[in-house]
Coordinates of C-alpha atoms in Angstrom, one line a residue:
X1 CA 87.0 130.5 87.7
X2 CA 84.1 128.0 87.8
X3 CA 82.6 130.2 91.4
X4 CA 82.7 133.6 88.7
X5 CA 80.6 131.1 85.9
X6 CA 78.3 130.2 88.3
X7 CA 78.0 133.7 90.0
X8 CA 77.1 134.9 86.4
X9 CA 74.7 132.0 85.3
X10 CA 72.7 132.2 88.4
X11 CA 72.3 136.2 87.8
X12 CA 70.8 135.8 84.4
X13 CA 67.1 135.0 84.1
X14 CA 67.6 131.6 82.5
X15 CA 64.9 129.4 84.5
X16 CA 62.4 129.7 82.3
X17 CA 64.5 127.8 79.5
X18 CA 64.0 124.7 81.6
X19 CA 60.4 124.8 82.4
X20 CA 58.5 124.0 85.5
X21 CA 59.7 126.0 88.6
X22 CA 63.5 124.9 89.1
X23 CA 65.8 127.8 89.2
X24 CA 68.9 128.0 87.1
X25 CA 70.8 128.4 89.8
X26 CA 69.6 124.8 91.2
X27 CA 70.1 123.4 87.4
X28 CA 73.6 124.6 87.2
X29 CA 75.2 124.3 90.3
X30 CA 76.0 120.7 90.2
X31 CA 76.9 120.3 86.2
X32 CA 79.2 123.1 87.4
X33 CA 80.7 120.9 89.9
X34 CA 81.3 118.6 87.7
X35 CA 83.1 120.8 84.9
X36 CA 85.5 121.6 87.8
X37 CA 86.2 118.0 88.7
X38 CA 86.3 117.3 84.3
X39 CA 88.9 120.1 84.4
X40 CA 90.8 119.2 87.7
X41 CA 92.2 116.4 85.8
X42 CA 92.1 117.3 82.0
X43 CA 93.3 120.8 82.8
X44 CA 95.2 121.2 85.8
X45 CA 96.8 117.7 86.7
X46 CA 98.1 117.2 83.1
X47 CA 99.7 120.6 82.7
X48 CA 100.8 120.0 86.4
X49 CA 102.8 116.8 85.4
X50 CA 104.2 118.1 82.3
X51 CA 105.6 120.8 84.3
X52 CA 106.8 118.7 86.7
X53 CA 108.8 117.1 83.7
X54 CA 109.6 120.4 82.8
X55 CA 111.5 121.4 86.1
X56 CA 113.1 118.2 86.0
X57 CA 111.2 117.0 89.7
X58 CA 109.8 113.5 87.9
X59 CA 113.4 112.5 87.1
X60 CA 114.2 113.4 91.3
X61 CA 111.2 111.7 92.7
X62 CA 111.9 108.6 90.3
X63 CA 115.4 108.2 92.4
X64 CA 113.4 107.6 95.5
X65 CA 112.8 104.0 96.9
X66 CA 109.1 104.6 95.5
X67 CA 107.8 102.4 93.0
X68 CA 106.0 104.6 89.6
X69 CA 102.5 103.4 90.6
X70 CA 102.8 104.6 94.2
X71 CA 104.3 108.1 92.6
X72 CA 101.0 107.9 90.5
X73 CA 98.5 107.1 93.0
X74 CA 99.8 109.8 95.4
X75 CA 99.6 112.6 92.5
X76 CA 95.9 111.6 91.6
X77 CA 95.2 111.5 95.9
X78 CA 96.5 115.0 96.4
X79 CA 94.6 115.9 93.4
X80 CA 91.2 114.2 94.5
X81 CA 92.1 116.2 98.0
X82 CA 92.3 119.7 95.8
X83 CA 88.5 118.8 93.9
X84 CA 86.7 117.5 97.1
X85 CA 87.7 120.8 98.4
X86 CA 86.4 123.0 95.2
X87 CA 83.2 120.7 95.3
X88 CA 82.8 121.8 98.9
X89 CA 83.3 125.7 98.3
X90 CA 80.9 125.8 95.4
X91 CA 78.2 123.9 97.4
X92 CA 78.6 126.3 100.0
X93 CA 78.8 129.2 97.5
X94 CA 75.1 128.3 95.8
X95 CA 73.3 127.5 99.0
X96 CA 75.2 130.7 100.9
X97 CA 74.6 133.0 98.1
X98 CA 71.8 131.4 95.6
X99 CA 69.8 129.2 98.6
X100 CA 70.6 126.4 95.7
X101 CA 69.5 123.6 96.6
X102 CA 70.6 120.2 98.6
X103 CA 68.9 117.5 99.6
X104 CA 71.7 115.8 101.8
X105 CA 72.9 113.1 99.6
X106 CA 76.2 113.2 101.5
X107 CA 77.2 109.9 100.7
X108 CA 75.9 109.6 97.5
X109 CA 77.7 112.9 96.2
X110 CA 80.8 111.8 97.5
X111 CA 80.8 108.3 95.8
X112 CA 80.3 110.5 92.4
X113 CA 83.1 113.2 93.2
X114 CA 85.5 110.5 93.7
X115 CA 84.4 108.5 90.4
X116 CA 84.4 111.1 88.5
X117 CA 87.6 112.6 90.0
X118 CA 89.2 109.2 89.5
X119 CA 88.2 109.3 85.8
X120 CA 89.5 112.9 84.8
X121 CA 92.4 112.6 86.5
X122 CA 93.3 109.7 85.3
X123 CA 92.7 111.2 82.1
X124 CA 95.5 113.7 83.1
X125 CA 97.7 110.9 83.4
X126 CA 97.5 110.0 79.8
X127 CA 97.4 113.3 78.5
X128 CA 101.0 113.8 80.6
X129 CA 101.9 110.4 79.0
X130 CA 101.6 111.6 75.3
X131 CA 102.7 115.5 75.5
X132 CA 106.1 116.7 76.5
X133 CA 105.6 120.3 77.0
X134 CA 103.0 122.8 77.3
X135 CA 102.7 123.5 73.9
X136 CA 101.6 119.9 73.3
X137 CA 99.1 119.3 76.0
X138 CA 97.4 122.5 74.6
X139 CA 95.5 121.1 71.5
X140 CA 95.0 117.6 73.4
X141 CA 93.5 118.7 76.3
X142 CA 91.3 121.8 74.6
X143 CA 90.0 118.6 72.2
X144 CA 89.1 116.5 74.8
X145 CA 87.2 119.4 77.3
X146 CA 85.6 121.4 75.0
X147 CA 82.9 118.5 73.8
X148 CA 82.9 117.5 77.4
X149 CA 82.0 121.3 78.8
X150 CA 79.4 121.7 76.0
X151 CA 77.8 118.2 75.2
X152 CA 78.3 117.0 79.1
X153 CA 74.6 118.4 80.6
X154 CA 77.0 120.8 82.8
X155 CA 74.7 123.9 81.2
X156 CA 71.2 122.5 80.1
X157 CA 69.6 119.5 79.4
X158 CA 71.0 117.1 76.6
X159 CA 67.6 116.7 75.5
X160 CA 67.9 120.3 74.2
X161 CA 70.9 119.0 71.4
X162 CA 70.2 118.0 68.0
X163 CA 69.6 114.2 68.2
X164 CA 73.0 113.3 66.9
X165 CA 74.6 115.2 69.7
X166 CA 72.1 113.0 71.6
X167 CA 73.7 110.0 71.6
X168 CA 77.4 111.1 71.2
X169 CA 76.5 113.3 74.7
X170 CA 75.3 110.2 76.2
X171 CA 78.3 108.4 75.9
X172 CA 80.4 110.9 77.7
X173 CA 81.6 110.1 81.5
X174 CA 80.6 113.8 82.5
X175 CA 76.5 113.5 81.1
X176 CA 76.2 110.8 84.1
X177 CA 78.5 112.6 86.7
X178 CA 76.8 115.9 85.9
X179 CA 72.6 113.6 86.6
X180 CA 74.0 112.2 89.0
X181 CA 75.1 115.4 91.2
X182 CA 71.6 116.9 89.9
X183 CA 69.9 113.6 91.4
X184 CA 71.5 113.6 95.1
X185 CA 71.7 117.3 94.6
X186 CA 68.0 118.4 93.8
X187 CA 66.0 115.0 94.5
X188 CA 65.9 112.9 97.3
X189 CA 67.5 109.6 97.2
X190 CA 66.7 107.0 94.7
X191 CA 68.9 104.2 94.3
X192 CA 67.7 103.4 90.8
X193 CA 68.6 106.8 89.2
X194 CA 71.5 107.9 91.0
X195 CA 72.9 103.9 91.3
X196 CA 73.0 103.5 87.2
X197 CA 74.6 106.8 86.3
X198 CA 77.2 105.4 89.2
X199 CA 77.5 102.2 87.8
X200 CA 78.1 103.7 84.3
X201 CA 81.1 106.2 86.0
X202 CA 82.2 102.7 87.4
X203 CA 82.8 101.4 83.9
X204 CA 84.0 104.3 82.4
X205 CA 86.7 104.0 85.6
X206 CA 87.7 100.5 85.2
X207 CA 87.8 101.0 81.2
X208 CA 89.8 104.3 81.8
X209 CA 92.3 102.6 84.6
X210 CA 92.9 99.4 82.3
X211 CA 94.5 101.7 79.4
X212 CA 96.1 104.1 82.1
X213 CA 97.8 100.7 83.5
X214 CA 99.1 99.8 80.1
X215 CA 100.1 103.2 78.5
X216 CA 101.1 105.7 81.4
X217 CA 105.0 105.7 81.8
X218 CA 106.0 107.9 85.0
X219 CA 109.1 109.0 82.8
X220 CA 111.4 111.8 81.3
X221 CA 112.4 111.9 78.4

């Protein structure tokens, strides 16, 4: 799904709406990335663990010599393994098809996948935690992505919301994943820019980890 929104945002003559002479197929391609990590873990790992409750598998793998945080940890690995991969086919989609840009930030993009992975899926973890079925994880997980996908700088600029959408949008994990990506993705490397929107991912990991620690329960019930 996120290659067919980017196919049809780079189509559409939407460059002008950012000024200067950046296409929107640039602009777009990494806060597209980052919607897919956002919804690797608010979508896809939390309705994968409450279907693993579901069939009943949470209850078998919890009768195996492994302790619930190494469960945890190698569900949010195999996850991170599933994003680096979608990050890698939608880079190669935008400069294949679109000539998007990339400025060879290797290093610094990957740092940024892996924060921000670590962050959404951990927010999967707590979604799982609180909702038993599919039913339940609907309403919880469409309240936490939808500001995310529309106030996160995925689309266009943040400057472009009304100022109290401003500073709400600022104090979302994905604003900084998505500058970030745009930084290593579009620029070349500066420590200063790219380094604080890592360091506020950072917090937003150890804050996100501390009340995943204390809450998430690897359990049936």
């Amino acid at each position: 799904m996120p290659s067919f929104i980017y196919i049809a945002l780079s189509v559409l003559p939407l460059g002008k709406s950012l000024g200067g002479n950046l296409k929107y197929s640039n602009y777009v391609l990494p806060g597209i990335i980052a919607m897919t990590i956002m919804q690797g873990g608010v979508y896809s790992l939390a309705y994968w663990m409450v279907d693993l409750k579901a069939r009943g598998i949470i209850k078998r793998l919890l009768a195996t010599p492994l302790k619930q945080w190494q469960l945890a940890l190698s569900l949010v690995c195999a996850r991170l393994v599933v994003v680096i991969a979608q990050v890698i086919i939608l880079t190669s989609l935008g400069i294949i098809a679109f000539h998007a840009s990339f400025a060879g930030n290797i290093f610094s993009t990957l740092i940024l996948v892996l924060l921000g992975g670590a962050i959404f899926l951990l927010c999967g973890l707590l979604i799982s935690t609180f909702a038993k079925t599919y039913d339940s994880a609907a309403p919880i997980t469409s309240a936490i992505a939808l500001p995310l996908t529309f106030l996160g700088n995925i689309f266009y600029p943040i400057d472009a919301l009304p100022h109290g959408l401003q500073i709400f949008a600022r104090l979302l994990p994905i604003t900084y994943l998505a500058d970030g990506l745009r930084q290593a993705y579009l620029y070349p490397f500066d420590l200063y820019t790219i380094g604080k929107d890592e360091l506020i991912l950072f917090i937003w990991f150890v804050v996100i980890l501390a009340i995943t620690v204390s809450v998430f329960r690897l359990k049936e019930d």
